[in-house]
Amino acid sequence: NRSVREKLADALTRARDSGFLNLDEATYRYYAARLEKTPVSAVGELVDLVRERRGAEPRFLMLETEDLRDPETLEHDAEAFPEALPLDNRALPLAYAYKPGQTDDGVTLDVSVREAETLTPAALDWAVPGHLGQKVEHYLRALPKELRRGFVPLAETAKSLAEQVAARDRLTDRRESLTQALAAQIAERFRITLDPAVWADKPLPDHLRVRVRVLDAKGNPLCASRELAEIDEALHLQKRAASATVARIEPEAWRRARAKWETPAQTSWKFGDVSERVLVTEQAGVPVFAFPALQAEKDGVAVRLAKTPEEARDVTGRGLAALMERQLSNDLGWLERDLRAVKNLGPLISTLAPAEELQAQAFQEIRAWVCGRTVAPLTAAVFGTVLDRAKADLRGIVPRFCDQLREILTLRQTLMVQPGAHAGLERDLAALLPPDFLRTTPYAQLPHFPRYLKGMKLRAERWRQNPAKDAERAAQLAPYVVVVGKLRSREGGEAFRWLVEEFRVSLFAQELGTAEPVSAVKLDRALAALQHGIVVARTEPPPVAKPILAAGMTEKKIAPVKNFGALDRLFPR
């Protein structure tokens, strides 16, 4: 009976018509009609009844598909509801089930671990063409009301858009997700520009989303989800567990991998191209990978195998910095000597920190910036390019750095004697420019400091005009300033700190511009991500912000007043 029901459920799921039969109700009526006159209250009674009736009725209580629904009324479109999903010259089987409210309702794709790694959201979006019209209609209905009006009648518009995005998909060979294709088609047809992210928090109903189930070599399920990110995370945990088990139970597999892939310490790049990962062995169908890393050692840098990508990333970061520093030793030597020019700033640094200490901080800051660069992929050619760029960046850097530092410290000096400033200015200035600010500030962030300080100056000049408005803006900023101190030591906390500084500028000195769009909503999202352990960091330093308003930003120079009669020029009638 279960087999018959599953067969019909498969057909119902792929049927063209939407008049789905409630199989639970139909099954109940089937049994009720045959057991109504012979009440059964226990399994034993049911077994006895079946044995008694089977002699005269061999198929007593044995379901047929027509007992639940006439299969002739089900029109199955093989093209709209395919049996398999083609992917990289393979056909991955699709299973259909009509189980409303259950986890496996709708379409399930069974894959191996290796196949799961090749899946993309776009591939799943287009897996079942028969669902396309319903998906498009869902997305249209999810739009704000003022936009939705332009697509009335929704059902007809959704049908035509579904046909158009399907044609577009065939041309692009599934390089776009459905939301990307739909946004592009709407822009082309209706001249309405939509960001696909508008649907990010409007997910499709589960029965319209492909459920991915990952199986091991024996066909046992390892994990299942309709979100590829959840699949990736589950497989990542599976691989970590398998790696730890193999390292404990099969150390010979690791020894063979180390003998094959690890190298002696080198003082220059002699590793060739370093793979992102290498196969160690397989355990119950789950591949166990090792992750080559560049490890800093006493005699140089060597390739060592890490058990997790996170470990490899951390080890490689330190190894690359050590290798870069060896290659730049002469350049860094000249840098350290030339930074004695910091002492020429004289009075500007006297109230901050000793010149020797600032010089040492500056050297650490610039060395960390020039040596801590990303090399991806790990190849000799890419490393050579990054090294050449680092050498070029070091040429003439000291005069530029000293000019930058002079501007920052001059603005600091101005703020320290700012007349009639608001109460929080001294605190804000000390937080931005503590005595060790060069040691704790990334070099790439320094170009933004003049703008931060100018923003403080504008606030100090304006707050007396409208203290209530200043207090209102300060209240918007305050919760994030408090959080910065708590999260600064956490990974990603530093990036959040600079977002807060940009938000400060946007509140009190909007005309100076910001390095990137920022708002309270963006800060709330970044904070939530940090609290959940998700790091959203910039891989490249943002460009220095340009003022939003170009006019009125330069001060008009006034000729010096040489006598009392000339005072009339300052007060025109």
XYZ file of C-alpha atoms in Angstrom:
573
model
C 0.000 0.000 0.000
C 2.860 2.384 0.774
C 4.367 1.624 -2.630
C 1.091 2.398 -4.425
C 0.670 5.611 -2.456
C 4.232 6.777 -3.197
C 3.743 6.044 -6.906
C 0.611 8.147 -7.010
C 2.220 10.890 -4.917
C 5.028 11.087 -7.478
C 2.532 11.444 -10.295
C 0.495 14.030 -8.383
C 3.553 16.151 -7.671
C 4.396 16.352 -11.369
C 0.806 16.717 -12.587
C -0.071 19.739 -14.678
C -3.313 20.394 -12.845
C -3.282 21.859 -9.347
C -6.231 19.852 -8.022
C -4.086 17.688 -5.770
C -5.894 14.957 -3.865
C -5.429 14.751 -0.102
C -3.896 11.296 0.080
C -4.251 11.071 3.861
C -7.986 11.638 3.573
C -8.332 9.216 0.620
C -6.379 6.502 2.432
C -8.502 6.934 5.558
C -11.722 6.604 3.543
C -10.380 3.479 1.826
C -9.774 1.691 5.132
C -12.931 3.050 6.776
C -15.130 1.710 3.973
C -13.688 -1.833 4.344
C -13.459 -1.999 8.133
C -16.644 -0.144 9.024
C -18.618 -3.336 9.672
C -15.752 -5.159 11.321
C -14.265 -2.843 13.979
C -10.586 -3.449 14.643
C -8.948 -2.100 17.792
C -5.609 -3.925 17.903
C -2.906 -5.192 15.539
C -3.673 -8.787 16.453
C -7.326 -8.356 15.473
C -6.306 -6.860 12.142
C -3.940 -9.783 11.392
C -6.685 -12.282 12.208
C -9.183 -10.438 10.002
C -6.797 -10.346 7.010
C -6.083 -14.110 7.339
C -9.779 -14.835 7.529
C -10.738 -12.790 4.474
C -7.738 -13.528 2.232
C -9.115 -16.944 1.230
C -12.170 -15.451 -0.438
C -10.631 -12.054 -1.217
C -6.903 -12.471 -2.118
C -6.418 -8.676 -2.438
C -8.298 -7.699 0.711
C -6.993 -4.299 1.979
C -4.483 -4.110 -0.889
C -4.577 -0.635 -2.481
C -4.812 0.087 -6.173
C -4.029 3.534 -7.596
C -7.608 3.963 -8.733
C -8.735 3.579 -5.106
C -7.141 6.951 -4.385
C -7.424 8.741 -7.685
C -8.005 7.911 -11.294
C -4.514 7.996 -12.872
C -6.075 8.876 -16.248
C -6.764 12.371 -14.939
C -3.066 12.974 -14.273
C -1.169 14.485 -17.190
C 2.556 14.104 -16.599
C 4.802 16.420 -18.615
C 8.203 14.715 -18.799
C 9.911 17.880 -20.043
C 8.454 20.124 -17.356
C 9.111 17.582 -14.602
C 12.258 15.702 -15.688
C 13.502 12.488 -14.124
C 17.034 13.850 -13.657
C 19.080 17.043 -13.455
C 21.938 17.174 -16.009
C 25.143 18.440 -14.390
C 28.705 18.208 -15.735
C 27.998 15.334 -18.145
C 26.064 13.458 -15.469
C 22.373 12.956 -14.760
C 21.442 13.312 -11.092
C 18.092 11.639 -10.253
C 15.172 13.794 -9.123
C 12.543 12.248 -6.821
C 9.056 13.731 -6.433
C 6.856 13.345 -3.360
C 3.503 14.817 -2.432
C 3.803 15.168 1.345
C 2.517 18.610 2.382
C 3.982 19.754 5.676
C 6.719 17.108 5.712
C 10.440 17.726 5.231
C 10.629 15.720 1.982
C 7.612 17.344 0.325
C 8.227 18.326 -3.306
C 11.428 17.537 -5.203
C 14.495 15.801 -3.777
C 17.876 15.556 -5.501
C 20.129 12.725 -4.303
C 23.860 13.408 -4.719
C 27.202 12.138 -3.525
C 29.582 14.320 -1.542
C 31.607 15.149 -4.651
C 28.474 15.987 -6.639
C 27.196 18.223 -3.821
C 30.350 20.321 -4.081
C 29.589 21.152 -7.724
C 26.000 22.283 -7.152
C 25.125 25.957 -7.533
C 21.963 27.877 -6.582
C 21.398 28.605 -10.281
C 21.436 24.881 -11.164
C 18.729 24.205 -8.565
C 16.642 27.210 -9.647
C 16.196 25.760 -13.148
C 16.036 22.066 -12.182
C 12.234 21.744 -12.539
C 10.890 23.831 -15.454
C 7.319 22.967 -14.434
C 7.705 25.090 -11.298
C 8.964 28.151 -13.131
C 5.602 29.895 -13.569
C 4.699 29.482 -9.878
C 8.127 30.767 -8.830
C 7.875 33.887 -10.994
C 4.366 34.619 -9.741
C 5.587 34.257 -6.139
C 8.371 36.767 -6.749
C 6.009 39.250 -8.422
C 3.565 39.039 -5.507
C 6.464 39.588 -3.069
C 7.255 43.010 -4.564
C 6.087 46.217 -2.831
C 2.564 47.262 -3.740
C 3.629 50.324 -5.747
C 5.763 48.097 -8.009
C 3.301 45.220 -8.119
C 0.669 47.374 -9.808
C 2.774 47.483 -12.974
C 2.453 43.701 -13.434
C -1.319 43.319 -13.145
C -2.793 40.845 -14.063
C -0.105 38.963 -12.114
C -0.951 35.449 -13.287
C -0.734 36.343 -16.985
C 2.394 38.481 -16.517
C 4.053 35.697 -14.534
C 3.302 33.188 -17.270
C 4.798 35.348 -20.026
C 7.819 36.313 -17.896
C 8.404 32.644 -17.074
C 8.589 31.843 -20.789
C 10.960 34.760 -21.385
C 13.360 33.932 -18.527
C 13.367 30.287 -19.647
C 14.462 31.400 -23.126
C 17.046 33.701 -21.547
C 18.352 30.818 -19.439
C 18.867 28.651 -22.496
C 20.999 31.417 -24.025
C 23.092 32.043 -20.887
C 23.559 28.329 -20.143
C 22.509 28.689 -16.506
C 25.051 31.229 -15.425
C 22.325 33.316 -13.741
C 20.074 32.532 -10.821
C 16.329 32.852 -11.394
C 16.120 36.149 -9.481
C 18.983 37.613 -11.534
C 17.352 36.536 -14.793
C 13.943 37.813 -13.661
C 15.319 41.220 -12.614
C 17.124 41.559 -15.967
C 14.009 40.571 -17.929
C 11.818 43.012 -15.984
C 14.318 45.795 -16.670
C 14.306 44.971 -20.387
C 10.543 44.603 -20.752
C 9.109 47.086 -18.217
C 12.037 49.504 -17.837
C 11.953 48.901 -14.070
C 15.320 48.379 -12.406
C 15.236 45.866 -9.571
C 18.057 44.574 -7.384
C 17.741 40.749 -7.118
C 18.425 41.222 -3.398
C 14.850 42.565 -3.086
C 13.765 38.905 -2.956
C 16.473 37.779 -0.520
C 14.053 37.703 2.420
C 11.110 36.418 0.337
C 11.955 32.701 -0.029
C 9.883 30.385 -2.191
C 7.558 27.837 -0.596
C 9.440 24.637 0.222
C 7.628 22.527 -2.372
C 9.030 24.821 -5.098
C 12.621 24.523 -3.839
C 14.766 21.495 -4.583
C 15.760 19.568 -1.472
C 19.314 18.258 -1.725
C 20.089 14.994 0.063
C 23.732 13.933 0.268
C 24.386 10.178 0.445
C 27.526 8.308 1.413
C 29.018 5.394 -0.563
C 26.497 2.955 0.972
C 23.496 5.141 0.178
C 23.041 6.360 3.751
C 22.002 10.004 4.070
C 24.654 12.339 5.469
C 22.610 15.552 5.407
C 19.671 17.174 3.627
C 18.500 20.745 3.141
C 16.972 23.161 0.656
C 19.785 25.647 1.397
C 23.160 24.975 -0.231
C 24.875 26.976 2.515
C 23.509 24.514 5.087
C 24.675 21.587 2.947
C 28.165 23.096 2.687
C 28.321 23.658 6.436
C 27.103 20.133 7.230
C 29.620 18.577 4.810
C 32.359 20.760 6.239
C 31.614 19.370 9.715
C 31.433 15.822 8.307
C 34.819 16.214 6.652
C 36.371 17.636 9.792
C 35.065 14.692 11.806
C 36.263 12.230 9.145
C 39.663 13.925 9.036
C 40.062 13.635 12.802
C 38.970 9.982 12.686
C 41.380 9.133 9.866
C 44.234 10.914 11.612
C 43.528 8.790 14.711
C 42.648 5.461 13.101
C 44.606 5.597 9.841
C 47.762 7.607 10.537
C 49.443 5.770 7.664
C 47.223 7.628 5.162
C 48.398 10.938 6.583
C 52.024 9.835 6.556
C 51.763 8.973 2.865
C 50.127 12.348 2.111
C 52.792 14.257 4.046
C 55.593 12.403 2.304
C 54.055 13.312 -1.049
C 53.111 16.945 -0.513
C 55.211 18.510 2.247
C 58.516 20.276 1.492
C 61.613 21.452 3.390
C 61.816 25.071 4.552
C 62.685 27.592 1.812
C 63.799 31.230 1.931
C 62.226 32.018 -1.466
C 59.297 30.647 -3.454
C 60.459 27.214 -4.570
C 57.217 25.308 -3.872
C 55.792 25.460 -7.389
C 52.021 25.864 -7.421
C 50.443 24.948 -4.069
C 47.097 23.097 -4.346
C 44.080 24.310 -2.406
C 43.478 20.784 -1.094
C 44.724 17.230 -1.642
C 42.942 13.906 -1.157
C 44.202 11.814 1.750
C 41.691 8.929 1.686
C 37.949 8.210 1.785
C 35.875 7.157 4.760
C 32.364 5.785 4.181
C 32.177 7.666 0.891
C 33.272 10.961 2.437
C 36.545 12.186 0.913
C 39.098 13.220 3.514
C 41.164 16.165 2.322
C 44.285 17.800 3.642
C 44.924 21.491 3.030
C 48.461 22.560 2.075
C 49.664 25.548 4.082
C 52.808 27.684 4.048
C 54.223 27.462 7.558
C 56.840 29.852 8.922
C 59.759 27.973 10.485
C 63.183 28.877 11.830
C 64.999 28.288 8.524
C 62.327 29.653 6.200
C 58.852 28.710 5.020
C 57.724 25.126 4.302
C 54.628 23.447 2.864
C 52.799 21.569 5.625
C 49.429 19.767 5.509
C 46.637 21.151 7.699
C 43.515 19.204 8.647
C 41.064 22.082 8.061
C 40.888 25.013 5.612
C 40.680 27.424 8.573
C 43.927 26.084 10.007
C 45.576 26.276 6.578
C 44.400 29.870 6.104
C 45.777 31.017 9.458
C 49.103 29.199 9.047
C 49.504 30.412 5.460
C 48.843 34.028 6.449
C 51.747 33.968 8.886
C 53.934 31.995 6.465
C 53.370 34.409 3.583
C 54.144 37.386 5.825
C 57.402 35.728 6.926
C 58.391 34.895 3.339
C 57.523 38.389 2.125
C 59.554 39.931 4.954
C 62.602 37.823 3.977
C 62.292 38.964 0.371
C 61.898 42.609 1.419
C 64.580 42.645 4.100
C 66.721 45.305 2.372
C 63.725 47.509 1.570
C 62.448 47.240 5.146
C 65.872 48.118 6.468
C 65.870 51.378 4.516
C 62.288 52.013 5.604
C 63.186 51.730 9.296
C 66.105 54.125 8.852
C 64.135 56.684 6.803
C 61.296 56.767 9.342
C 63.554 58.830 11.594
C 61.926 61.688 9.668
C 58.959 61.313 12.055
C 61.004 63.332 14.573
C 60.751 66.349 12.270
C 57.066 66.679 13.219
C 58.320 68.080 16.524
C 55.600 69.918 18.499
C 52.768 68.043 16.760
C 53.813 64.734 18.329
C 54.968 66.080 21.685
C 51.478 65.809 23.227
C 50.818 62.355 21.798
C 53.840 60.065 22.326
C 57.654 60.126 22.209
C 59.060 60.388 18.690
C 61.029 57.127 19.006
C 57.869 55.275 20.002
C 55.853 56.704 17.092
C 58.689 55.805 14.727
C 58.636 52.187 15.961
C 54.827 52.070 15.656
C 54.978 53.447 12.115
C 57.524 50.813 11.091
C 55.362 48.004 12.509
C 52.273 49.419 10.797
C 53.855 49.765 7.341
C 55.655 46.409 7.610
C 52.380 44.667 8.492
C 50.660 46.364 5.525
C 53.322 45.539 2.960
C 54.021 41.979 4.169
C 50.477 40.927 5.037
C 49.150 40.824 1.479
C 46.961 38.099 0.071
C 48.451 35.693 -2.465
C 45.700 33.776 -4.253
C 46.037 31.341 -5.778
C 49.285 30.160 -4.181
C 51.493 30.172 -7.243
C 54.999 31.462 -7.964
C 53.657 33.875 -10.600
C 51.089 35.472 -8.270
C 53.595 35.713 -5.422
C 56.082 37.398 -7.770
C 53.452 39.928 -8.851
C 52.489 40.703 -5.242
C 56.172 41.040 -4.264
C 56.884 43.471 -7.121
C 53.876 45.555 -6.117
C 55.063 45.620 -2.505
C 58.512 46.867 -3.549
C 56.927 49.573 -5.700
C 54.701 50.683 -2.811
C 57.699 51.060 -0.515
C 59.479 53.466 -2.869
C 59.053 57.006 -1.580
C 56.588 55.917 1.106
C 58.208 57.788 4.003
C 57.606 61.355 2.673
C 54.017 60.441 1.832
C 53.512 58.904 5.266
C 54.991 61.918 7.064
C 52.769 64.317 5.097
C 49.748 62.216 5.992
C 50.729 62.073 9.653
C 51.353 65.840 9.710
C 47.827 66.494 8.399
C 46.299 64.153 10.967
C 48.215 65.617 13.905
C 47.564 69.203 12.792
C 43.823 68.527 12.791
C 44.191 66.874 16.185
C 45.969 69.963 17.529
C 43.193 72.190 16.183
C 40.516 70.080 17.883
C 42.382 70.088 21.187
C 42.023 73.891 21.360
C 38.611 74.087 19.675
C 36.657 76.851 21.481
C 33.220 76.044 22.833
C 33.287 72.390 21.802
C 30.692 69.865 22.979
C 31.480 67.740 26.026
C 32.222 64.514 24.160
C 34.848 65.900 21.779
C 37.848 65.141 23.988
C 36.643 61.577 24.526
C 36.011 60.988 20.801
C 39.406 62.421 19.882
C 41.207 60.230 22.419
C 39.371 57.129 21.148
C 40.346 57.818 17.541
C 43.934 58.925 18.249
C 45.299 57.195 21.359
C 49.105 57.279 21.888
C 49.437 53.886 20.140
C 47.073 54.616 17.254
C 49.731 53.873 14.613
C 50.239 50.401 16.051
C 46.512 49.613 16.210
C 45.439 51.207 12.910
C 45.880 49.440 9.549
C 48.018 51.548 7.239
C 45.351 51.460 4.500
C 42.920 53.148 6.921
C 45.089 56.214 7.592
C 43.926 58.210 4.496
C 40.443 58.335 6.058
C 41.573 59.891 9.339
C 41.633 63.507 8.070
C 38.000 63.110 7.047
C 37.084 61.647 10.449
C 38.800 64.592 12.180
C 37.203 67.164 9.876
C 33.862 65.583 10.718
C 34.587 66.094 14.435
C 35.506 69.709 13.740
C 32.272 70.380 11.849
C 30.264 68.852 14.664
C 32.119 70.961 17.228
C 31.305 74.106 15.232
C 27.638 73.258 14.713
C 26.452 71.774 17.967
C 25.904 75.160 19.631
C 23.466 76.137 16.849
C 21.158 73.215 17.588
C 22.117 71.186 20.684
C 18.886 69.151 20.521
C 19.605 67.935 17.000
C 23.191 67.108 17.949
C 21.961 65.132 20.963
C 19.501 63.234 18.781
C 22.256 62.197 16.366
C 24.594 61.343 19.230
C 21.901 59.020 20.619
C 21.757 57.185 17.268
C 25.523 56.693 17.346
C 26.014 55.831 21.028
C 24.910 52.141 21.034
C 27.365 51.286 18.250
C 30.254 53.102 19.942
C 29.668 50.998 23.051
C 29.625 47.793 21.018
C 32.886 48.671 19.227
C 34.837 48.392 22.467
C 33.389 44.954 23.175
C 33.840 43.482 19.695
C 37.135 45.040 18.682
C 39.208 41.992 19.657
C 36.863 39.615 17.803
C 37.527 38.653 14.183
C 35.665 41.159 12.041
C 35.357 43.623 14.922
C 37.910 45.994 13.434
C 35.955 46.273 10.169
C 32.829 47.038 12.226
C 34.740 49.802 14.024
C 35.463 51.625 10.751
C 31.833 51.265 9.692
C 30.890 53.069 12.910
C 33.355 55.865 12.104
C 31.770 56.236 8.662
C 28.354 56.352 10.315
C 29.622 59.143 12.600
C 30.642 61.179 9.535
C 27.284 60.542 7.839
C 25.425 61.826 10.916
C 27.435 64.942 11.750
C 29.226 65.920 8.503
C 27.359 64.376 5.626
C 28.907 66.735 3.072
C 32.323 65.121 3.592
C 31.052 61.864 2.108
C 31.651 58.287 3.295
C 33.962 55.582 2.026
C 30.976 53.263 1.516
C 27.199 53.452 1.966
C 26.364 53.191 5.664
C 23.225 53.373 7.785
C 21.853 52.136 11.088
C 20.256 49.207 9.240
C 23.605 48.209 7.724
C 25.275 48.435 11.132
C 22.552 46.314 12.712
C 23.029 43.635 10.063
C 26.818 43.692 10.443
C 26.452 43.459 14.213
C 24.046 40.526 13.961
C 26.455 38.739 11.629
C 29.331 39.313 14.056
C 27.314 38.002 16.973
C 26.558 34.836 14.987
C 30.222 34.348 14.183
C 29.926 35.457 10.555
C 32.800 37.656 9.427
C 32.102 40.153 6.672
C 35.431 41.788 5.980
C 36.723 43.960 3.160
C 39.422 42.248 1.132
C 40.628 45.546 -0.301
C 40.835 48.901 1.471
C 37.975 51.219 0.494
C 38.802 54.276 -1.579
C 39.159 57.577 0.181
C 35.752 59.210 0.221
C 35.049 62.122 -2.059
C 32.918 65.000 -0.760
C 29.304 64.821 -1.800
C 29.213 68.586 -2.194
C 32.018 70.113 -4.207
C 30.928 73.724 -3.785
C 31.623 75.752 -0.693
C 34.319 73.444 0.697
C 37.342 75.721 0.286
C 38.016 78.616 2.605
C 38.371 82.053 1.052
C 41.728 83.608 1.903
C 41.529 87.119 3.315
C 44.402 89.558 3.046
C 46.022 90.382 6.396
C 44.726 93.479 8.202
C 47.560 96.001 8.592
C 45.734 98.962 10.155
C 42.501 99.813 11.924
C 41.037 101.453 8.834
C 41.233 98.182 6.976
C 38.794 96.642 9.476
C 35.955 98.092 7.357
C 36.634 95.397 4.748
C 35.688 92.702 7.237
C 32.262 94.209 7.969
C 30.647 95.302 4.694
C 27.458 97.304 5.047
